[in-house]
Short mmCIF file of C-alpha atoms and ligand atoms in Angstrom, two decimals:
data_model
loop_
_atom_site.label_atom_id
_atom_site.label_comp_id
_atom_site.label_asym_id
_atom_site.label_seq_id
_atom_site.Cartn_x
_atom_site.Cartn_y
_atom_site.Cartn_z
CA MET A 13 28.68 11.06 6.37
CA ALA A 14 24.81 10.44 5.43
CA LEU A 15 21.30 10.83 7.27
CA ILE A 16 19.41 7.58 6.83
CA VAL A 17 15.84 6.84 7.98
CA GLN A 18 15.29 3.24 8.24
CA LYS A 19 11.55 1.62 8.75
CA TYR A 20 11.03 -1.90 10.21
CA GLY A 21 7.95 -3.46 9.80
CA GLY A 22 6.05 -5.82 12.33
CA THR A 23 7.68 -9.28 11.55
CA SER A 24 11.29 -7.25 11.62
CA VAL A 25 10.65 -6.69 15.18
CA GLY A 26 8.07 -9.56 15.80
CA SER A 27 10.40 -11.04 18.73
CA ILE A 28 13.48 -9.75 21.10
CA GLU A 29 15.84 -11.84 18.85
CA ARG A 30 14.51 -9.88 15.59
CA ILE A 31 14.69 -6.47 17.68
CA ARG A 32 18.33 -7.61 18.57
CA ASN A 33 18.80 -8.23 14.81
CA VAL A 34 17.57 -4.74 13.67
CA ALA A 35 19.95 -3.47 16.27
CA GLU A 36 23.01 -4.82 14.99
CA ARG A 37 22.18 -3.72 11.55
CA VAL A 38 21.54 -0.09 12.83
CA ALA A 39 24.73 -0.29 14.62
CA LYS A 40 26.67 -1.19 11.01
CA PHE A 41 25.39 2.06 9.63
CA LYS A 42 26.51 4.02 13.06
CA MET A 43 29.88 2.28 12.45
CA LEU A 44 30.03 3.51 9.10
CA GLY A 45 29.62 6.91 10.17
CA HIS A 46 26.17 7.59 9.44
CA GLN A 47 23.31 9.24 11.42
CA VAL A 48 20.50 7.22 11.81
CA VAL A 49 16.77 7.62 12.48
CA VAL A 50 14.70 4.28 13.03
CA VAL A 51 11.09 3.83 12.55
CA VAL A 52 9.49 0.86 13.84
CA SER A 53 6.13 -0.73 13.63
CA ALA A 54 4.59 -2.68 16.31
CA MET A 55 5.53 -6.35 16.98
CA SER A 56 3.72 -8.33 14.18
CA GLY A 57 0.15 -9.13 15.22
CA GLU A 58 -0.06 -6.66 18.04
CA THR A 59 -2.11 -4.15 16.42
CA ASN A 60 -4.72 -6.72 15.61
CA ARG A 61 -4.60 -8.14 18.94
CA LEU A 62 -5.44 -4.39 20.48
CA ILE A 63 -8.01 -3.68 17.93
CA ALA A 64 -9.90 -7.14 18.85
CA LEU A 65 -9.98 -6.27 22.55
CA ALA A 66 -11.52 -3.13 21.80
CA LYS A 67 -13.91 -4.69 19.64
CA GLU A 68 -14.95 -7.02 22.63
CA ILE A 69 -15.99 -3.71 24.47
CA HIS A 70 -17.73 -2.16 21.78
CA LYS A 71 -18.05 -3.45 17.91
CA GLU A 72 -17.39 0.34 16.80
CA PRO A 73 -14.94 1.62 19.31
CA ASP A 74 -14.47 5.39 20.08
CA PRO A 75 -11.90 6.57 17.68
CA ARG A 76 -10.18 8.75 20.33
CA GLU A 77 -9.76 5.85 22.79
CA LEU A 78 -8.96 3.17 19.70
CA ASP A 79 -6.12 5.55 18.92
CA VAL A 80 -4.74 5.57 22.41
CA LEU A 81 -4.81 2.04 22.64
CA VAL A 82 -3.60 0.81 19.19
CA SER A 83 -0.55 3.53 19.42
CA THR A 84 0.79 1.57 22.55
CA GLY A 85 2.15 -1.19 20.33
CA GLU A 86 4.91 0.86 18.82
CA GLN A 87 5.63 2.53 22.42
CA VAL A 88 6.67 -0.84 23.22
CA THR A 89 9.06 -1.64 20.34
CA ILE A 90 10.59 1.60 20.44
CA ALA A 91 11.30 1.16 23.88
CA LEU A 92 12.85 -2.45 23.10
CA LEU A 93 14.79 -1.41 20.31
CA ALA A 94 16.35 1.49 21.98
CA MET A 95 17.34 -0.87 25.13
CA ALA A 96 18.93 -3.37 22.52
CA LEU A 97 21.25 -0.48 20.83
CA LYS A 98 22.29 0.55 24.64
CA ASP A 99 23.25 -2.98 25.17
CA LEU A 100 25.31 -2.87 21.91
CA GLY A 101 27.08 0.21 23.48
CA LEU A 102 25.44 2.78 21.37
CA LYS A 103 23.57 6.02 22.28
CA ALA A 104 19.95 5.72 21.36
CA ARG A 105 16.67 7.57 22.51
CA SER A 106 13.18 6.63 21.58
CA PHE A 107 10.64 9.35 20.61
CA THR A 108 6.76 8.66 20.61
CA GLY A 109 4.78 10.72 18.07
CA TRP A 110 4.18 13.39 20.74
CA GLN A 111 7.71 13.60 21.60
CA VAL A 112 8.76 14.32 18.27
CA PRO A 113 6.52 16.26 17.88
CA LEU A 114 4.76 14.88 14.53
CA ARG A 115 1.62 17.01 14.18
CA THR A 116 -1.48 15.46 12.26
CA ASP A 117 -5.14 16.60 11.81
CA ASP A 118 -7.76 15.44 14.21
CA VAL A 119 -9.02 12.58 11.92
CA HIS A 120 -8.62 9.69 14.48
CA THR A 121 -7.60 6.26 13.07
CA LYS A 122 -6.80 7.85 9.55
CA ALA A 123 -5.18 11.30 10.73
CA ARG A 124 -2.96 13.20 8.23
CA ILE A 125 0.67 14.58 8.87
CA GLU A 126 0.73 18.18 9.20
CA HIS A 127 3.59 19.13 10.42
CA ILE A 128 7.04 17.73 11.81
CA ASP A 129 9.31 19.45 14.33
CA ASP A 130 12.62 18.17 13.59
CA GLN A 131 14.53 20.01 16.40
CA ALA A 132 14.35 17.32 19.05
CA MET A 133 15.57 14.60 16.59
CA ARG A 134 18.52 16.57 15.31
CA ALA A 135 19.51 17.63 18.87
CA ALA A 136 19.76 13.83 19.88
CA LEU A 137 21.65 13.01 16.20
CA ASP A 138 24.00 15.72 16.84
CA SER A 139 24.75 14.45 20.07
CA GLY A 140 25.60 11.10 18.47
CA HIS A 141 22.21 9.28 19.38
CA VAL A 142 20.51 6.84 17.12
CA VAL A 143 16.84 8.31 17.31
CA VAL A 144 14.09 5.55 17.33
CA VAL A 145 10.78 6.98 16.54
CA ALA A 146 7.41 5.06 16.81
CA GLY A 147 5.72 4.62 13.45
CA PHE A 148 1.93 5.10 13.08
CA GLN A 149 1.16 7.67 15.66
CA GLY A 150 1.04 11.26 15.88
CA VAL A 151 -0.41 14.27 17.82
CA ASP A 152 -3.45 16.95 16.97
CA ALA A 153 -3.11 20.55 17.99
CA ALA A 154 -4.98 19.68 21.04
CA GLY A 155 -2.80 16.95 22.39
CA ASN A 156 -4.67 14.21 21.32
CA ILE A 157 -3.10 10.91 20.29
CA THR A 158 -3.78 10.14 16.84
CA THR A 159 -2.68 7.34 14.14
CA LEU A 160 -2.11 7.34 10.46
CA GLY A 161 -4.13 4.40 9.30
CA ARG A 162 -3.11 0.74 8.74
CA GLY A 163 0.41 0.38 7.76
CA GLY A 164 1.10 3.90 8.70
CA SER A 165 4.64 3.38 9.81
CA ASP A 166 5.70 3.42 6.01
CA THR A 167 4.47 6.74 5.96
CA THR A 168 6.08 7.97 9.21
CA GLY A 169 9.40 6.87 7.83
CA VAL A 170 8.99 8.78 4.86
CA ALA A 171 7.89 11.83 6.34
CA LEU A 172 10.58 12.03 8.85
CA ALA A 173 12.79 11.55 5.86
CA ALA A 174 11.38 14.13 3.93
CA ALA A 175 11.33 16.44 7.15
CA LEU A 176 15.10 15.61 8.12
CA LYS A 177 16.02 16.01 4.13
CA ALA A 178 17.64 12.48 4.87
CA ASP A 179 19.91 10.99 2.27
CA GLU A 180 18.05 7.91 2.08
CA CYS A 181 14.79 6.33 3.46
CA GLN A 182 15.10 2.44 3.54
CA ILE A 183 11.89 0.57 4.33
CA TYR A 184 12.86 -3.24 5.89
CA THR A 185 10.41 -5.52 5.43
CA ASP A 186 10.18 -9.53 4.92
CA VAL A 187 10.59 -9.54 1.38
CA ASP A 188 13.97 -8.23 -0.12
CA GLY A 189 12.37 -5.77 -2.57
CA VAL A 190 9.37 -5.22 -5.46
CA TYR A 191 8.71 -8.04 -7.59
CA THR A 192 7.33 -8.14 -10.81
CA THR A 193 4.51 -10.14 -9.35
CA ASP A 194 3.89 -12.22 -6.36
CA PRO A 195 6.91 -14.77 -6.30
CA ARG A 196 4.14 -17.19 -4.70
CA ILE A 197 2.20 -17.22 -7.77
CA VAL A 198 4.88 -16.90 -10.19
CA PRO A 199 8.30 -18.42 -9.11
CA GLU A 200 10.10 -16.97 -11.95
CA ALA A 201 9.06 -13.49 -10.49
CA ARG A 202 11.94 -11.21 -10.68
CA ARG A 203 13.01 -8.44 -8.23
CA LEU A 204 13.09 -5.27 -9.89
CA PRO A 205 16.25 -3.04 -9.09
CA THR A 206 14.38 -0.08 -9.51
CA ILE A 207 10.52 1.15 -10.13
CA THR A 208 9.23 4.83 -10.85
CA PHE A 209 6.83 6.42 -8.14
CA GLU A 210 4.04 6.11 -10.64
CA GLU A 211 4.49 2.57 -11.25
CA MET A 212 4.75 1.90 -7.20
CA LEU A 213 1.44 4.03 -6.58
CA GLU A 214 -0.19 1.98 -9.10
CA LEU A 215 0.98 -1.11 -7.68
CA ALA A 216 0.01 -0.11 -4.53
CA SER A 217 -3.33 0.78 -5.17
CA LEU A 218 -3.89 -2.14 -7.05
CA GLY A 219 -3.41 -4.27 -4.10
CA SER A 220 0.54 -5.02 -3.74
CA LYS A 221 1.07 -4.84 0.00
CA VAL A 222 4.89 -3.90 -0.06
CA LEU A 223 4.17 -0.15 1.10
CA GLN A 224 1.45 1.92 2.31
CA ILE A 225 0.04 3.79 -0.78
CA ARG A 226 0.17 7.43 1.41
CA SER A 227 3.92 6.64 1.91
CA VAL A 228 4.65 6.37 -1.62
CA GLU A 229 2.44 9.69 -2.39
CA PHE A 230 4.46 11.27 0.13
CA ALA A 231 7.89 10.26 -1.35
CA GLY A 232 6.88 11.59 -4.70
CA LYS A 233 5.85 14.90 -3.39
CA TYR A 234 8.92 15.42 -1.48
CA LYS A 235 11.31 13.48 -3.66
CA VAL A 236 12.39 11.17 -1.05
CA LYS A 237 15.01 8.70 -1.93
CA LEU A 238 13.11 5.57 -1.24
CA ARG A 239 14.15 1.78 -1.15
CA VAL A 240 12.70 -1.44 -0.19
CA LEU A 241 14.86 -3.97 1.48
CA SER A 242 14.88 -7.24 3.26
CA SER A 243 15.51 -7.24 7.18
CA PHE A 244 16.68 -10.99 6.77
CA GLU A 245 19.06 -10.79 4.46
CA ASP A 246 22.55 -8.80 4.80
CA GLU A 247 23.54 -8.46 1.23
CA GLY A 248 21.20 -7.02 -1.68
CA GLU A 249 20.31 -3.73 -3.14
CA GLY A 250 16.58 -3.96 -2.81
CA THR A 251 14.43 -2.35 -5.18
CA LEU A 252 15.35 1.60 -5.42
CA ILE A 253 11.82 3.74 -6.21
CA THR A 254 13.19 6.30 -8.66
CA PHE A 255 11.66 9.38 -10.82
CA GLU A 256 11.08 8.46 -14.25
CA ASP A 257 13.45 11.03 -15.66
CA GLU A 258 16.46 9.44 -13.57
CA SER A 259 16.60 6.41 -15.70
CA MET A 260 17.01 5.97 -19.34
CA GLU A 261 14.91 3.41 -21.21
CA GLN A 262 11.77 2.27 -19.19
CA PRO A 263 10.76 -1.58 -19.71
CA ILE A 264 6.86 -1.62 -21.21
CA ILE A 265 5.61 -3.69 -18.36
CA SER A 266 7.18 -3.55 -14.81
CA GLY A 267 4.42 -5.68 -12.76
CA ILE A 268 1.40 -7.41 -12.71
CA ALA A 269 -0.87 -6.94 -9.98
CA PHE A 270 -4.14 -8.63 -8.86
CA ASN A 271 -6.46 -8.82 -6.05
CA ARG A 272 -9.22 -11.08 -4.88
CA ASP A 273 -10.94 -8.45 -2.88
CA GLU A 274 -13.66 -7.05 -5.38
CA ALA A 275 -16.96 -8.00 -6.21
CA LYS A 276 -18.97 -6.87 -9.17
CA LEU A 277 -22.52 -5.60 -9.41
CA THR A 278 -24.84 -4.84 -12.60
CA VAL A 279 -27.73 -3.08 -12.98
CA LEU A 280 -29.54 -4.24 -16.08
CA GLY A 281 -31.89 -2.32 -18.49
CA VAL A 282 -31.48 1.03 -17.15
CA PRO A 283 -33.38 3.70 -18.84
CA ASP A 284 -30.84 5.34 -20.94
CA LYS A 285 -31.02 8.85 -19.78
CA PRO A 286 -29.27 11.62 -18.15
CA GLY A 287 -28.81 11.28 -14.27
CA ILE A 288 -29.01 7.51 -13.96
CA ALA A 289 -25.06 6.91 -12.95
CA ALA A 290 -25.50 9.96 -10.48
CA THR A 291 -28.42 8.56 -8.75
CA ILE A 292 -27.06 4.62 -8.59
CA LEU A 293 -23.49 5.93 -7.60
CA GLY A 294 -25.04 8.43 -5.10
CA ALA A 295 -27.01 5.76 -3.28
CA VAL A 296 -23.64 3.67 -3.18
CA ALA A 297 -21.88 6.59 -2.13
CA ASP A 298 -24.63 7.35 0.62
CA ALA A 299 -24.25 3.90 2.18
CA ASN A 300 -20.09 4.52 2.37
CA ILE A 301 -19.38 1.98 0.13
CA ASP A 302 -16.44 2.80 -2.18
CA VAL A 303 -16.67 2.09 -5.84
CA ASP A 304 -13.42 0.91 -8.35
CA MET A 305 -14.00 0.13 -11.74
CA ILE A 306 -17.26 1.47 -13.63
CA VAL A 307 -18.32 0.36 -17.09
CA GLN A 308 -21.38 1.40 -18.56
CA ASN A 309 -22.67 -0.17 -21.96
CA VAL A 310 -23.63 1.41 -25.18
CA GLY A 311 -27.83 1.81 -25.04
CA ALA A 312 -29.88 -0.05 -27.02
CA ASN A 313 -33.80 0.33 -26.88
CA ASN A 314 -33.28 3.31 -24.98
CA THR A 315 -31.63 1.34 -21.88
CA THR A 316 -28.55 0.27 -20.79
CA ASP A 317 -26.43 -1.80 -18.74
CA PHE A 318 -24.31 -0.41 -15.87
CA THR A 319 -21.44 -2.47 -13.71
CA PHE A 320 -19.30 -1.51 -11.18
CA THR A 321 -17.04 -3.14 -8.54
CA VAL A 322 -16.51 -2.50 -4.78
CA HIS A 323 -14.51 -3.96 -1.89
CA ARG A 324 -15.68 -7.88 -1.63
CA GLY A 325 -17.05 -7.13 2.10
CA GLU A 326 -19.43 -4.35 1.09
CA PHE A 327 -20.83 -6.56 -1.87
CA LYS A 328 -23.95 -7.56 0.34
CA LYS A 329 -24.79 -4.23 1.25
CA ALA A 330 -24.13 -2.90 -2.03
CA MET A 331 -26.87 -5.24 -3.69
CA GLU A 332 -29.17 -4.19 -1.09
CA VAL A 333 -28.75 -0.48 -1.92
CA LEU A 334 -29.11 -1.50 -5.76
CA ASN A 335 -32.38 -3.46 -5.11
CA ARG A 336 -33.62 -0.19 -3.32
CA VAL A 337 -33.10 2.14 -6.13
CA LYS A 338 -33.86 -0.52 -9.04
CA THR A 339 -37.48 0.45 -8.64
CA GLU A 340 -36.78 4.18 -8.20
CA ILE A 341 -34.93 4.25 -11.68
CA GLY A 342 -37.12 1.61 -13.38
CA ALA A 343 -34.17 -0.62 -14.11
CA ARG A 344 -35.07 -4.37 -15.28
CA GLU A 345 -32.83 -6.28 -13.08
CA VAL A 346 -29.73 -6.54 -10.64
CA SER A 347 -27.24 -9.05 -10.47
CA GLY A 348 -23.92 -9.54 -8.72
CA ASP A 349 -21.04 -11.67 -8.57
CA ASP A 350 -18.45 -11.83 -5.83
CA LYS A 351 -16.15 -14.62 -7.44
CA ILE A 352 -13.90 -12.35 -9.77
CA ALA A 353 -10.63 -11.24 -9.24
CA LYS A 354 -8.62 -8.16 -10.95
CA VAL A 355 -5.55 -8.81 -12.97
CA SER A 356 -3.49 -5.34 -14.11
CA LEU A 357 -0.45 -4.58 -15.84
CA VAL A 358 1.56 -1.86 -14.72
CA GLY A 359 4.32 0.01 -16.72
CA VAL A 360 5.13 3.83 -17.60
CA GLY A 361 6.53 2.42 -21.03
CA MET A 362 3.01 1.76 -21.74
CA ARG A 363 2.81 5.55 -22.81
CA THR A 364 5.04 4.92 -25.56
CA HIS A 365 4.34 1.72 -26.86
CA ALA A 366 1.21 0.61 -28.77
CA GLY A 367 -0.13 -2.98 -28.60
CA VAL A 368 0.23 -3.79 -25.16
CA ALA A 369 -3.67 -4.13 -24.46
CA SER A 370 -3.99 -6.29 -27.90
CA LYS A 371 -1.32 -8.58 -26.25
CA MET A 372 -2.47 -8.75 -23.10
CA PHE A 373 -6.14 -9.74 -24.41
CA ARG A 374 -4.67 -12.31 -27.09
CA THR A 375 -2.86 -13.77 -24.08
CA LEU A 376 -5.84 -14.37 -21.94
CA ALA A 377 -7.78 -15.32 -25.09
CA ALA A 378 -5.08 -18.32 -25.97
CA GLU A 379 -5.70 -19.62 -22.11
CA ASN A 380 -9.60 -19.19 -22.79
CA ILE A 381 -10.09 -16.79 -20.43
CA ASN A 382 -13.14 -14.22 -20.82
CA MET A 383 -12.77 -10.83 -19.78
CA GLN A 384 -15.70 -9.62 -18.03
CA MET A 385 -14.63 -5.85 -17.47
CA ILE A 386 -11.64 -3.72 -18.80
CA SER A 387 -10.48 -0.55 -17.74
CA THR A 388 -7.32 1.54 -18.56
CA SER A 389 -5.45 4.61 -17.44
CA GLU A 390 -1.87 6.08 -19.08
CA ILE A 391 0.32 3.31 -17.42
CA LYS A 392 -2.31 0.62 -16.24
CA ILE A 393 -4.38 -1.95 -18.03
CA SER A 394 -6.84 -3.82 -15.60
CA VAL A 395 -9.31 -6.61 -16.50
CA VAL A 396 -11.61 -8.66 -14.36
CA VAL A 397 -11.95 -12.01 -14.63
CA GLU A 398 -13.31 -15.13 -13.17
CA ASP A 399 -11.73 -15.56 -9.70
CA LYS A 400 -10.61 -19.24 -10.59
CA TYR A 401 -8.70 -17.85 -13.44
CA MET A 402 -6.56 -15.21 -11.86
CA GLU A 403 -3.43 -17.21 -11.42
CA LEU A 404 -3.54 -18.82 -14.64
CA ALA A 405 -3.73 -15.11 -16.10
CA VAL A 406 -1.30 -13.73 -13.97
CA ARG A 407 1.19 -16.66 -15.09
CA ALA A 408 0.32 -16.53 -18.87
CA LEU A 409 0.72 -12.73 -18.80
CA HIS A 410 4.05 -13.01 -16.69
CA GLN A 411 5.16 -15.12 -19.40
CA ALA A 412 4.18 -13.28 -22.12
CA PHE A 413 5.59 -9.90 -21.28
CA ASP A 414 8.86 -11.70 -20.65
CA LEU A 415 9.03 -10.51 -17.12
CA ASP A 416 10.89 -13.51 -15.82
CA LYS A 417 13.72 -11.99 -18.14
CA ALA A 418 15.91 -8.95 -17.13
CA PRO A 419 15.46 -6.33 -19.87
CA ALA A 420 18.69 -6.01 -21.92
CA ALA A 421 20.96 -3.33 -20.78
N1 LIG B 502 0.99 -1.13 13.61
C1 LIG B 502 0.33 -0.64 12.60
C2 LIG B 502 -0.44 -1.70 11.89
O1 LIG B 502 -0.02 -2.86 11.96
C3 LIG B 502 1.03 0.45 11.57
C4 LIG B 502 2.10 -0.15 10.74
O2 LIG B 502 2.61 -1.07 11.09
O3 LIG B 502 2.70 0.22 9.77
O4 LIG B 502 -1.21 -1.34 10.89
MG1 MG B 503 3.39 -2.65 7.02
#
């Protein structure tokens, strides 16, 4: 007998029919003799609908009340799923976040989990119940409802698995695993049977939307056995997220991530002296704008150029900030471009293999794609290219690194 935590996303519980399908899958695991804890998201579109309602009242809704509002989406699905399970003859009990209780800090709309009391869930499991928990929500020390940030049900699932020392945490979604890249762009993309935590963390932060990044961090920290599976297929192993030392030889590159969510800003002719980067980025941070890649050129004639990227939605605001600091720091010119895309290669094998960067650059050069920025970490190389070449870049790299072929066993 194993203890399994299963998390179902919004599309997997998007209709009554789908909720019944979830109940049937859960029933199968029960029949095999396992204990099952199910975490559900709100029905697809519901959280957005609720946020839109709040914004009709005020464009920046009160965070405490917003949490009270958006947490209702998950309360609907736990009740419906518990009913569907009972309809199949199973014992089931729904739990809101505060009934668990899942304690968080008091940072509304992006609360962090502090403690999970497993007693009530254990008692229900031990008396033969399927435990159905509302994802995304918790309660702070003062009893206020909190939520964990968009996509937070993944984190609920992993956190419950950690607290209950579950044998496995299964994330059911509308794809059947983690792919080498998005199959909508590269039809030859392959499902990865395994991927390491570090790679998954990079992919999540680079814009792959399979798992909420915090859930991956959590799983890594508490060594939760995590698997991504399709809720629409019965067969399939999905993708198991592993610790590096478990598997032997790693492929050099595991996946290619990309995103179009960024914009690039450049300050030209900045005096090349200490404190300038701090002044520029300080002003940007004061405006609450997150910065991603940063590049500073070698200086010439006592000046240098300074380029960085921000979320595309903050491009205008960032340009305004730069035009303001331009005079303050004596820069010559400010320019910007929001028609860019970032393409990244991720793979733990990069650590031990030379030549990945040069192969990447050669591949892009052969397609006549210009790289505007480059940044690297131990297991990742990212380049910024013109937006319209993004798909071509991803396809060319996928082929060049043989990602369509399963690595030799
Ligand atoms: N319902 C929440 C959202 O849409 C949480 C989740 O689905 O994971 O962000
Ligand atoms: Mg999700």
